[in-house]
Short mmCIF file of C-alpha atoms in Angstrom, two decimals:
data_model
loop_
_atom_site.label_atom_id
_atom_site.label_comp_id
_atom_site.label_asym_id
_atom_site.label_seq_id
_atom_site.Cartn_x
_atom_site.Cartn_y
_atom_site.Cartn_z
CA UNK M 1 19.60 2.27 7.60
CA UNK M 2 18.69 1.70 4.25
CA UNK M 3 21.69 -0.91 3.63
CA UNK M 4 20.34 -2.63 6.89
CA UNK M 5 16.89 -2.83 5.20
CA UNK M 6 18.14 -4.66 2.00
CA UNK M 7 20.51 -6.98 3.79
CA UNK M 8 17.65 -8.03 5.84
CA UNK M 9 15.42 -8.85 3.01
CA UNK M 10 18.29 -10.57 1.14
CA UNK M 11 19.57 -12.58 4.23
CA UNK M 12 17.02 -15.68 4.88
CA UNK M 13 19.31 -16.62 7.51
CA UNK M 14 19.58 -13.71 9.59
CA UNK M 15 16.02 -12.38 8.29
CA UNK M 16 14.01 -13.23 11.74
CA UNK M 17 16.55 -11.15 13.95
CA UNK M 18 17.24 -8.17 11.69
CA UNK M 19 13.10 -7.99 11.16
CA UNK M 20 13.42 -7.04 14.43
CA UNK M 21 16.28 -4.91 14.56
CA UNK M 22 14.47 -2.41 11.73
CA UNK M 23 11.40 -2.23 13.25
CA UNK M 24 13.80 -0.99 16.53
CA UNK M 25 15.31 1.39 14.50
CA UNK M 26 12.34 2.65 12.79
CA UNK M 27 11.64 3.51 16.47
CA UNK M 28 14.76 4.86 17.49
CA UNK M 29 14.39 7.12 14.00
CA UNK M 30 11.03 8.48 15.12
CA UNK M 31 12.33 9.42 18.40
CA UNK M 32 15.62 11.35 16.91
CA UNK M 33 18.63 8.55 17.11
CA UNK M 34 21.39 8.51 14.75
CA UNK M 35 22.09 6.23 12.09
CA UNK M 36 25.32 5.91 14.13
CA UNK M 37 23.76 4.79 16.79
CA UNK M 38 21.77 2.28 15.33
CA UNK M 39 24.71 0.88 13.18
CA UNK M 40 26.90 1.19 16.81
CA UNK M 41 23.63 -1.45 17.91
CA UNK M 42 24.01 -3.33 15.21
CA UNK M 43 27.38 -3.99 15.38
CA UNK M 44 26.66 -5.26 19.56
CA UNK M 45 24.31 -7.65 18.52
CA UNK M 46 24.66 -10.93 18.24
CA UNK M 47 23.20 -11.30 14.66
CA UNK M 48 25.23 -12.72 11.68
CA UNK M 49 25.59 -10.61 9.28
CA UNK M 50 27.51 -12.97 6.71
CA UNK M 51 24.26 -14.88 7.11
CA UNK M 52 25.72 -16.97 3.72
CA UNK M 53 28.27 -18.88 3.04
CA UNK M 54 30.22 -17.61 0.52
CA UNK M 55 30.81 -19.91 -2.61
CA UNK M 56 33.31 -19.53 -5.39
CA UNK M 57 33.64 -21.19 -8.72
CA UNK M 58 35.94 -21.31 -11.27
CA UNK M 59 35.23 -20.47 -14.87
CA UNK M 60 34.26 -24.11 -15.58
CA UNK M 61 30.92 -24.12 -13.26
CA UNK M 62 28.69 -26.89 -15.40
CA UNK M 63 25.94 -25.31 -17.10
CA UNK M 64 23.46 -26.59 -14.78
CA UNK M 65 25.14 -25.17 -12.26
CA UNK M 66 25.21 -21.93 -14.00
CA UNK M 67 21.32 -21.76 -14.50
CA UNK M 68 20.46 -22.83 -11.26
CA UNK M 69 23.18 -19.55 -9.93
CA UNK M 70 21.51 -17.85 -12.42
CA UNK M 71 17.75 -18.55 -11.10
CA UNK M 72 18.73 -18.24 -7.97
CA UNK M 73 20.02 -14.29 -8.38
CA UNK M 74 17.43 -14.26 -10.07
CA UNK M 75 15.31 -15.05 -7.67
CA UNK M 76 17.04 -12.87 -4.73
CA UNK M 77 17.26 -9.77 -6.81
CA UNK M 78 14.39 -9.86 -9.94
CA UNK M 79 17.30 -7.95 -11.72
CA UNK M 80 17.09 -8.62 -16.01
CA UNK M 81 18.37 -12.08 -16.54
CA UNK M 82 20.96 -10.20 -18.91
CA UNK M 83 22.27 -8.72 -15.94
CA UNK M 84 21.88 -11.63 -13.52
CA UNK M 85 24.61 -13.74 -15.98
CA UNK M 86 26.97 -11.09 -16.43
CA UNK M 87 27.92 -10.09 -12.90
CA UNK M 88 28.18 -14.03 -12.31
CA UNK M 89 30.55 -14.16 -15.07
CA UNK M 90 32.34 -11.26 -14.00
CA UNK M 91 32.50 -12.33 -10.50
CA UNK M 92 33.79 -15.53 -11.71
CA UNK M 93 30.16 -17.37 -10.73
CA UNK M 94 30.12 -16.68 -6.82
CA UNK M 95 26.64 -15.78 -6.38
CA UNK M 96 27.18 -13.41 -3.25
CA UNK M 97 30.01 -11.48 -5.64
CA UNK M 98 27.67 -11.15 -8.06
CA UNK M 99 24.77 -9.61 -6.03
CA UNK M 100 27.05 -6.76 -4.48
CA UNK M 101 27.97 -6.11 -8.00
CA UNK M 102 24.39 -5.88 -9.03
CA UNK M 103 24.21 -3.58 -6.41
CA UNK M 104 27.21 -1.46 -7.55
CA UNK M 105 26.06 -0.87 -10.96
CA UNK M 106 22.64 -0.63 -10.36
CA UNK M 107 22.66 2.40 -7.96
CA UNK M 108 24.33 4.57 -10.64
CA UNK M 109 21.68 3.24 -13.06
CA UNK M 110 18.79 4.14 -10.51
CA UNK M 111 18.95 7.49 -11.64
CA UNK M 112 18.70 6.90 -15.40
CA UNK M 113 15.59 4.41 -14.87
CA UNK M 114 13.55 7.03 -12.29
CA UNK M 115 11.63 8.59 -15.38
CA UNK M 116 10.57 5.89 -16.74
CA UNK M 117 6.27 5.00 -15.66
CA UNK M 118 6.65 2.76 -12.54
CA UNK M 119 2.69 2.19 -12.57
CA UNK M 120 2.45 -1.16 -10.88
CA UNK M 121 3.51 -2.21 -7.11
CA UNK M 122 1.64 -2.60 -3.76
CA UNK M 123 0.04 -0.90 -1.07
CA UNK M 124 1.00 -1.46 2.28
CA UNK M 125 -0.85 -1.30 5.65
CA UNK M 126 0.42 -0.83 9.25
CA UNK M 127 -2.19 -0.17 12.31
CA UNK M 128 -2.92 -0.34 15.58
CA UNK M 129 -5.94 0.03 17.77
CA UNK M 130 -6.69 4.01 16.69
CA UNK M 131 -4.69 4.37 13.44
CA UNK M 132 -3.70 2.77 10.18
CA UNK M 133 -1.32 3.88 7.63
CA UNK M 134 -1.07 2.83 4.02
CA UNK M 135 1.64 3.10 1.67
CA UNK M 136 2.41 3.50 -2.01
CA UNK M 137 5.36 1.32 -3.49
CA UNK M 138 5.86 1.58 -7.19
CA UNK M 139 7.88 -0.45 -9.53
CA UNK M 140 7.61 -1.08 -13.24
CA UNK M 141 6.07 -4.87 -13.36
CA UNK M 142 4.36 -6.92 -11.60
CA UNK M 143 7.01 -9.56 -11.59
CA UNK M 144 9.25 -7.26 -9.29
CA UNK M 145 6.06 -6.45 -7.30
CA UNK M 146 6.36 -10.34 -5.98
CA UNK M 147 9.51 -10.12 -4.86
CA UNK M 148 10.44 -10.58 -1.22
CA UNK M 149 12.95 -7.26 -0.83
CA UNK M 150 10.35 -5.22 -2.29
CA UNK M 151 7.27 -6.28 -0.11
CA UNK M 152 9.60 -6.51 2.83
CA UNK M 153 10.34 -2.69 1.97
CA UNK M 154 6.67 -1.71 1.39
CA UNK M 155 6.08 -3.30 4.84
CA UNK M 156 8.64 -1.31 6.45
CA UNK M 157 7.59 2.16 5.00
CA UNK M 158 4.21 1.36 6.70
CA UNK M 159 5.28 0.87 9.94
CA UNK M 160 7.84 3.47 9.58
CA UNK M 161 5.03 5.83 8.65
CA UNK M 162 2.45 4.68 11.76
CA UNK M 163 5.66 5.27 14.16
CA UNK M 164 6.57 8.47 12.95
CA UNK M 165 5.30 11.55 14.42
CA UNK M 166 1.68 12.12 15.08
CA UNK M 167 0.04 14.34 12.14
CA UNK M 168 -2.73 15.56 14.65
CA UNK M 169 -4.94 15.29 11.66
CA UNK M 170 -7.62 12.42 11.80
CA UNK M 171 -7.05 11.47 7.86
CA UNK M 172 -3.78 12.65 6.88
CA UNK M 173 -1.97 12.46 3.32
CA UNK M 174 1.78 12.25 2.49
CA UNK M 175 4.32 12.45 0.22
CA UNK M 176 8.19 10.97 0.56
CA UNK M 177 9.26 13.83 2.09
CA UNK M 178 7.14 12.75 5.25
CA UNK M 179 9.41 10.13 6.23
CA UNK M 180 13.36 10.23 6.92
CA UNK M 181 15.76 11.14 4.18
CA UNK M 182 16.94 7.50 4.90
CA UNK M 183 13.95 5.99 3.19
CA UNK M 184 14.85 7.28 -0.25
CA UNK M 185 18.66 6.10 -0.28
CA UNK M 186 16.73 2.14 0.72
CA UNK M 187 14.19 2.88 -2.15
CA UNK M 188 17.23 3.73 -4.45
CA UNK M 189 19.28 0.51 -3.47
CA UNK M 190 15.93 -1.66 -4.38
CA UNK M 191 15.96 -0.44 -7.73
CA UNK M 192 19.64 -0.66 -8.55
CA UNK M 193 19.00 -4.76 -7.47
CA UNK M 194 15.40 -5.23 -9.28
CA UNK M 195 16.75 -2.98 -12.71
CA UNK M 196 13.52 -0.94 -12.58
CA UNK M 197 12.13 2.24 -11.54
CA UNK M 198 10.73 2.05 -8.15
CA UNK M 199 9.04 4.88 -6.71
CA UNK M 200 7.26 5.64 -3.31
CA UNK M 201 4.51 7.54 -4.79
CA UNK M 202 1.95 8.47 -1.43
CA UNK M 203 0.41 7.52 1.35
CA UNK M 204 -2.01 8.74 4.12
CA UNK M 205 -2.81 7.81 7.83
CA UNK M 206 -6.12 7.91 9.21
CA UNK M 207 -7.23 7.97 13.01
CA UNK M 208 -10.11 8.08 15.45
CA UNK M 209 -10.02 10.07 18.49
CA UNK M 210 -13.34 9.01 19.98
CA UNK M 211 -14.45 5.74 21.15
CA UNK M 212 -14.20 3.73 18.01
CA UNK M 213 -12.10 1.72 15.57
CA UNK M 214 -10.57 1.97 12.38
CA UNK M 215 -10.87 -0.74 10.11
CA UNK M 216 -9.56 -1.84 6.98
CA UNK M 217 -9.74 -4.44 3.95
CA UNK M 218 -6.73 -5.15 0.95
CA UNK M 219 -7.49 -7.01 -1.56
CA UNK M 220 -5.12 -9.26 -4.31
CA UNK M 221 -3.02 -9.90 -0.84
CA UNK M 222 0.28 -11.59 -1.78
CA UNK M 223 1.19 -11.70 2.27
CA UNK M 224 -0.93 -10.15 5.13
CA UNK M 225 -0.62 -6.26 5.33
CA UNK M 226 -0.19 -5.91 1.17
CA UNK M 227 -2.52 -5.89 -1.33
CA UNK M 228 -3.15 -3.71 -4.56
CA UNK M 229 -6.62 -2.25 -3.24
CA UNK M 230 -7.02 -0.90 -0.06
CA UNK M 231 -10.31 0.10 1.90
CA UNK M 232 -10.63 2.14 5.21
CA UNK M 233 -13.01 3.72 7.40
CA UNK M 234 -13.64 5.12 10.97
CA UNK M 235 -16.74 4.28 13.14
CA UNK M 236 -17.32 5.93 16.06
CA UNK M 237 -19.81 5.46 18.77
CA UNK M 238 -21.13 7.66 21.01
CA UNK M 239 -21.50 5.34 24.02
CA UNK M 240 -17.85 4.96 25.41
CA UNK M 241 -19.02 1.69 26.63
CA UNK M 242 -20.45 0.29 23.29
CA UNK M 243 -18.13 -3.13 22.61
CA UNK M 244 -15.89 -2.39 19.75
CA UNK M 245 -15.81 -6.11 18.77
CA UNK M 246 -19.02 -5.35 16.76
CA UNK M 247 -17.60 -2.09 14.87
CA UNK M 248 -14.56 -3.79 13.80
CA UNK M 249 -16.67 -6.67 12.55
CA UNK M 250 -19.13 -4.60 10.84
CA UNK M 251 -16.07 -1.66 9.42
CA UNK M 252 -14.47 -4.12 7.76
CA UNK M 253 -17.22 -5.72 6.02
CA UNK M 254 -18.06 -1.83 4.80
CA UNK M 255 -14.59 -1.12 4.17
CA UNK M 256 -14.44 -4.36 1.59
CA UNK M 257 -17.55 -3.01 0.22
CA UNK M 258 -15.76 0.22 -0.26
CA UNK M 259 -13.03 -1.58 -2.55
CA UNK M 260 -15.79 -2.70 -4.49
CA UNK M 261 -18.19 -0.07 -5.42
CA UNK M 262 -15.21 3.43 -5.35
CA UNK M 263 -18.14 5.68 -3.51
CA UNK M 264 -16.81 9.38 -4.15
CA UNK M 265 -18.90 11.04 -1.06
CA UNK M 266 -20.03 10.40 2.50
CA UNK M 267 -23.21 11.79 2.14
CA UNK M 268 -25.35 13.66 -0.29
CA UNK M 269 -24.89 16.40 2.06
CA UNK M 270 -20.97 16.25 1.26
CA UNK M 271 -21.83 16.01 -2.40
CA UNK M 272 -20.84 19.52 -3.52
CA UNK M 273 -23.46 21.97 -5.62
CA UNK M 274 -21.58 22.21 -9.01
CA UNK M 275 -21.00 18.21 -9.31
CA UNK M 276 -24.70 17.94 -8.63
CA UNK M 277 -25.22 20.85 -11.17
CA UNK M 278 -23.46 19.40 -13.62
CA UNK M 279 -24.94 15.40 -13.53
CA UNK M 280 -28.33 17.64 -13.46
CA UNK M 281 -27.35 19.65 -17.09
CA UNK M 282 -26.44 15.93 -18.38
CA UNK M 283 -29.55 14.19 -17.55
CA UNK M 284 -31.57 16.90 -18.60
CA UNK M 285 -29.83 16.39 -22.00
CA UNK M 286 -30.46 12.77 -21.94
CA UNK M 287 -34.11 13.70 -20.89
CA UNK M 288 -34.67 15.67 -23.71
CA UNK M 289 -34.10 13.58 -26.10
CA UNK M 290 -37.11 11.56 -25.31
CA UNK M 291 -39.43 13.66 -26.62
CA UNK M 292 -41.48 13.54 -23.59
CA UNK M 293 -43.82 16.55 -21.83
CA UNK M 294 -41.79 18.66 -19.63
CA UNK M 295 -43.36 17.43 -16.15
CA UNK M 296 -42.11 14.02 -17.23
CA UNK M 297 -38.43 15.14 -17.68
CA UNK M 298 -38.23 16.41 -14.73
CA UNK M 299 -39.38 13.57 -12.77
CA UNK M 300 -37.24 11.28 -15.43
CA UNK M 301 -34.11 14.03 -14.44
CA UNK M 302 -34.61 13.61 -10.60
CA UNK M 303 -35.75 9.87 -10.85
CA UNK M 304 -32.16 9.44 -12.42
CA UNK M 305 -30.34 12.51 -10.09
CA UNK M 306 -31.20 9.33 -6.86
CA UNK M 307 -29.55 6.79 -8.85
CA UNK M 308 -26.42 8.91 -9.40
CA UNK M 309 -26.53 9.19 -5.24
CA UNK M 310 -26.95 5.56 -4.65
CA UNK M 311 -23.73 5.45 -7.04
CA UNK M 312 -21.53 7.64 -5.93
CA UNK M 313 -22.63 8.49 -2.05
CA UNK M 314 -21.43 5.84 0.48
CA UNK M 315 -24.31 6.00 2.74
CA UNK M 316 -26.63 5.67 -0.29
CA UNK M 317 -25.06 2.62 -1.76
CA UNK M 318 -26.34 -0.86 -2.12
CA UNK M 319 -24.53 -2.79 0.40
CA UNK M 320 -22.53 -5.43 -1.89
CA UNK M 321 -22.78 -8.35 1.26
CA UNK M 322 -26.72 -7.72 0.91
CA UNK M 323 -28.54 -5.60 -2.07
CA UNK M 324 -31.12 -5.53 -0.06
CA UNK M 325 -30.62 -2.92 2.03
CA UNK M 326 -27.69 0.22 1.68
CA UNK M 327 -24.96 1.16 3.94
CA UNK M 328 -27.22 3.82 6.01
CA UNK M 329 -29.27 0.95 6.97
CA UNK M 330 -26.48 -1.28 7.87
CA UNK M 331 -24.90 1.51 10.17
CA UNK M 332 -28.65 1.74 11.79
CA UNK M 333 -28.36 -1.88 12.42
CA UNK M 334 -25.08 -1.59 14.04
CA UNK M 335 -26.26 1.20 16.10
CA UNK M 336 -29.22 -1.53 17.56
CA UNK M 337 -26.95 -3.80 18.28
CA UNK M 338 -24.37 -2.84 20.33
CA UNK M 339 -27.37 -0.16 22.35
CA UNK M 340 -25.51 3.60 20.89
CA UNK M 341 -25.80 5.61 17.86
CA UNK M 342 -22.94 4.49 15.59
CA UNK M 343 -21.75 6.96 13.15
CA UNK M 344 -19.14 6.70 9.59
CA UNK M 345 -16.52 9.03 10.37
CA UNK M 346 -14.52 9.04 7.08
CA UNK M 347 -13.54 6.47 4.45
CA UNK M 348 -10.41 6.32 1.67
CA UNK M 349 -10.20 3.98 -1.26
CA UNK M 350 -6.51 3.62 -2.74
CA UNK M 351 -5.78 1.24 -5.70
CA UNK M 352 -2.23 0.73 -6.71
CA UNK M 353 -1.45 3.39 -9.98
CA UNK M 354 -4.52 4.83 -10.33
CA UNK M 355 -4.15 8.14 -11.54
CA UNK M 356 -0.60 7.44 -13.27
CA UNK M 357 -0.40 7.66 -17.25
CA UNK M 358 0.89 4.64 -18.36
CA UNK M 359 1.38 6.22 -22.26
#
C-alpha cells in the first residue's frame, strides 16, 4: 500500500482515480483485507499506472533542458538539488529513471537521516459528523512541508486514522503504532524521495456521543484539512432536538479562539491544587516585595490568582471575537439561542513541533 500511496501523489495523471482507490483501501485495511487483495484490485482497474510518458535523452540534453529536468524533479520529489542532477545524469537525463533511482537510494538512506530533529511539517484533519482525527507529519523544513506527496500523505494518515477502529474513548491519543504496519514502510519511501527525516510523531481522535458536534479550526492552511495549528472541541446539548447548525457555528468560532489564546484547563474546577499552589507561592513572592500591609497582599495575591484563571482556564478566557465578554458567557448565549443548556465537553490545541528540541 505504501508504494500505491507515493505513485498516487507522484502521478498527476492518474492522481483523481488512485485518490480514490487509497481511500478504498484504507477501508478495506480497517476492515482486515490484504495488501494482496488490494494490489489484486488494483491490477482490475482500469487506471493507468504509467500515467507518464517516459522520455529519454542522450548525454547532450541542452542545458536548459537540463535545468528545467532538474526543476522539475525537483519539484516532484523536494529531494537536495545535488541529488536531483546526479540521478539525471546517471539515468542518462530521463526524468522518470531518475525519480525511481531517487527512490532506490533514498530508502537505504532513510535510516541514516531518522535521528536527525524533523521539527517542522503539518497537521492533518479528517472528520465526520461525531468525530475528527488529527495527525502529526514531521519533516525537517518547511520547504518539504509544501510539497504535494507529503500533504497528500498527511491527508491520508488522517483518514486512515478516522476509519480505523473505534477507540471507544471520546478524546483518544496515538502513536504510529495505532495505524497499520503499512503506514511506516509509505512514511519511509517519502523520505528516501524528499532526502529528509520525516517522522509521524502523534495524533489523537476526539468524539461526541450525545447530541452534539465536534468542531474544529487549522490555521496557516496550505490546502483544506492541513494547517500547522489545530483547534477542537465538543459541544453537547442536552435537548436532542436543539439544531446543531448553531453549535457548529458557534464551536468553531471557540475552537479558533482556542488556537489563539493555548487555555491549559476547562474549568477552574479542573485546575488541579498543586498548580494553583504553586502560582499562589509565586505571587505571594511578587506581593512581598511591595512592601505593602499584609491584608493588602493578600487581596493583591488573589486579585492576581483571577487573572492567572482568565489566562489559563477556557471558560474564564476573554473571548478573542469579542473582549467583552468570556467563553462562559458565550456558551450561555448559545444555550438561549437554540432553547437547551449547551455544555463544552472537551477541547485539544496541537501546534506542529511543539514540544520537540530543535538543539
Amino acid at each position: 500500500m505504501s508504494q500505491n500511496i507515493v505513485r498516487m501523489a507522484w502521478s498527476q495523471s492518474a492522481r483523481k482515480p488512485m485518490i480514490g482507490l487509497l481511500f478504498r483501501a484504507q477501508q478495506h485495511a480497517a476492515r482486515g483485507y490484504s495488501y494482496s487483495a488490494f494490489q489484486a484490485h488494483l491490477s482490475s482497474s482500469n487506471v493507468d499506472q504509467s500515467a507518464t510518458l517516459l522520455r529519454r535523452f542522450s548525454s547532450e540534453v541542452p542545458a536548459s533542458e537540463q535545468m528545467n529536468l532538474i526543476k522539475q524533479l525537483r519539484e516532484r520529489t523536494s529531494a537536495p538539488i545535488k541529488d536531483v542532477k546526479s540521478s539525471l545524469v546517471s539515468c542518462n537525463w530521463d526524468i522518470d529513471a531518475a525519480q525511481k533511482d531517487l527512490r532506490k537510494r533514498g530508502v537505504v538512506l532513510a535510516a541514516k537521516k531518522s535521528s536527525r530533529t524533523a521539527a517542522e511539517g503539518l497537521l492533518a484533519i479528517a472528520q465526520d459528523e461525531k468525530r475528527a482525527a488529527v495527525v502529526e507529519l514531521n519533516c525537517e523544513t518547511d520547504f518539504v512541508a509544501r510539497n504535494d506527496v507529503f500533504q497528500y500523505l498527511a491527508s491520508s494518515l488522517a483518514k486512515l486514522a478516522l476509519s480505523a477502529r473505534d477507540p471507544g474513548e471520546l478524546v483518544f491519543p496515538f502513536g504510529p503504532d495505532y495505524l497499520e504496519t503499512t503506514v511506516q514502510s509509505a512514511v519511509t519511501e517519502v523520505a528516501a524521495m524528499v532526502g529528509e527525516n520525516v517522522k509521524f510523531r502523534r495524533g489523537f481522535i476526539m468524539s461526541t456521543t450525545a447530541h452534539g458536534v465536534v468542531c474544529s479550526y487549522m490555521h496557516t492552511c496550505p490546502q483544506p484539512g492541513l494547517g500547522r495549528l489545530a483547534g477542537l472541541i465538543t459541544l453537547e446539548a442536552e435537548d436532542s432536538n436543539a439544531p446543531l447548525d448553531a453549535l457548529q457555528r458557534v464551536g468553531k468560532s471557540i475552537a479558533m479562539h482556542i488556537v489563539a489564546t493555548k487555555p491549559l484547563f476547562l474549568s477552574k474546577e479542573l485546575v488541579s491544587a498543586s498548580a494553583v499552589e504553586n502560582e499562589r507561592d509565586i505571587l505571594r513572592t511578587q506581593a512581598e516585595s511591595s512592601g505593602k500591609s499584609q491584608m493588602a497582599m493578600e487581596k493583591m495575591v488573589e486579585g492576581r490568582l483571577r487573572k492567572y484563571f482568565e489566562e489559563v482556564v477556557l471558560l474564564e478566557q476573554k473571548y478573542v471575537v469579542n473582549d467583552s465578554t468570556n467563553i462562559k458567557s458565550v456558551l450561555n448565549d448559545l444555550s438561549k439561542e437554540v432553547g437547551s443548556k449547551v455544555t463544552l465537553g472537551n477541547f485539544a490545541r496541537m501546534e506542529v513541533g511543539e514540544g520537540v528540541s530543535k538543539a
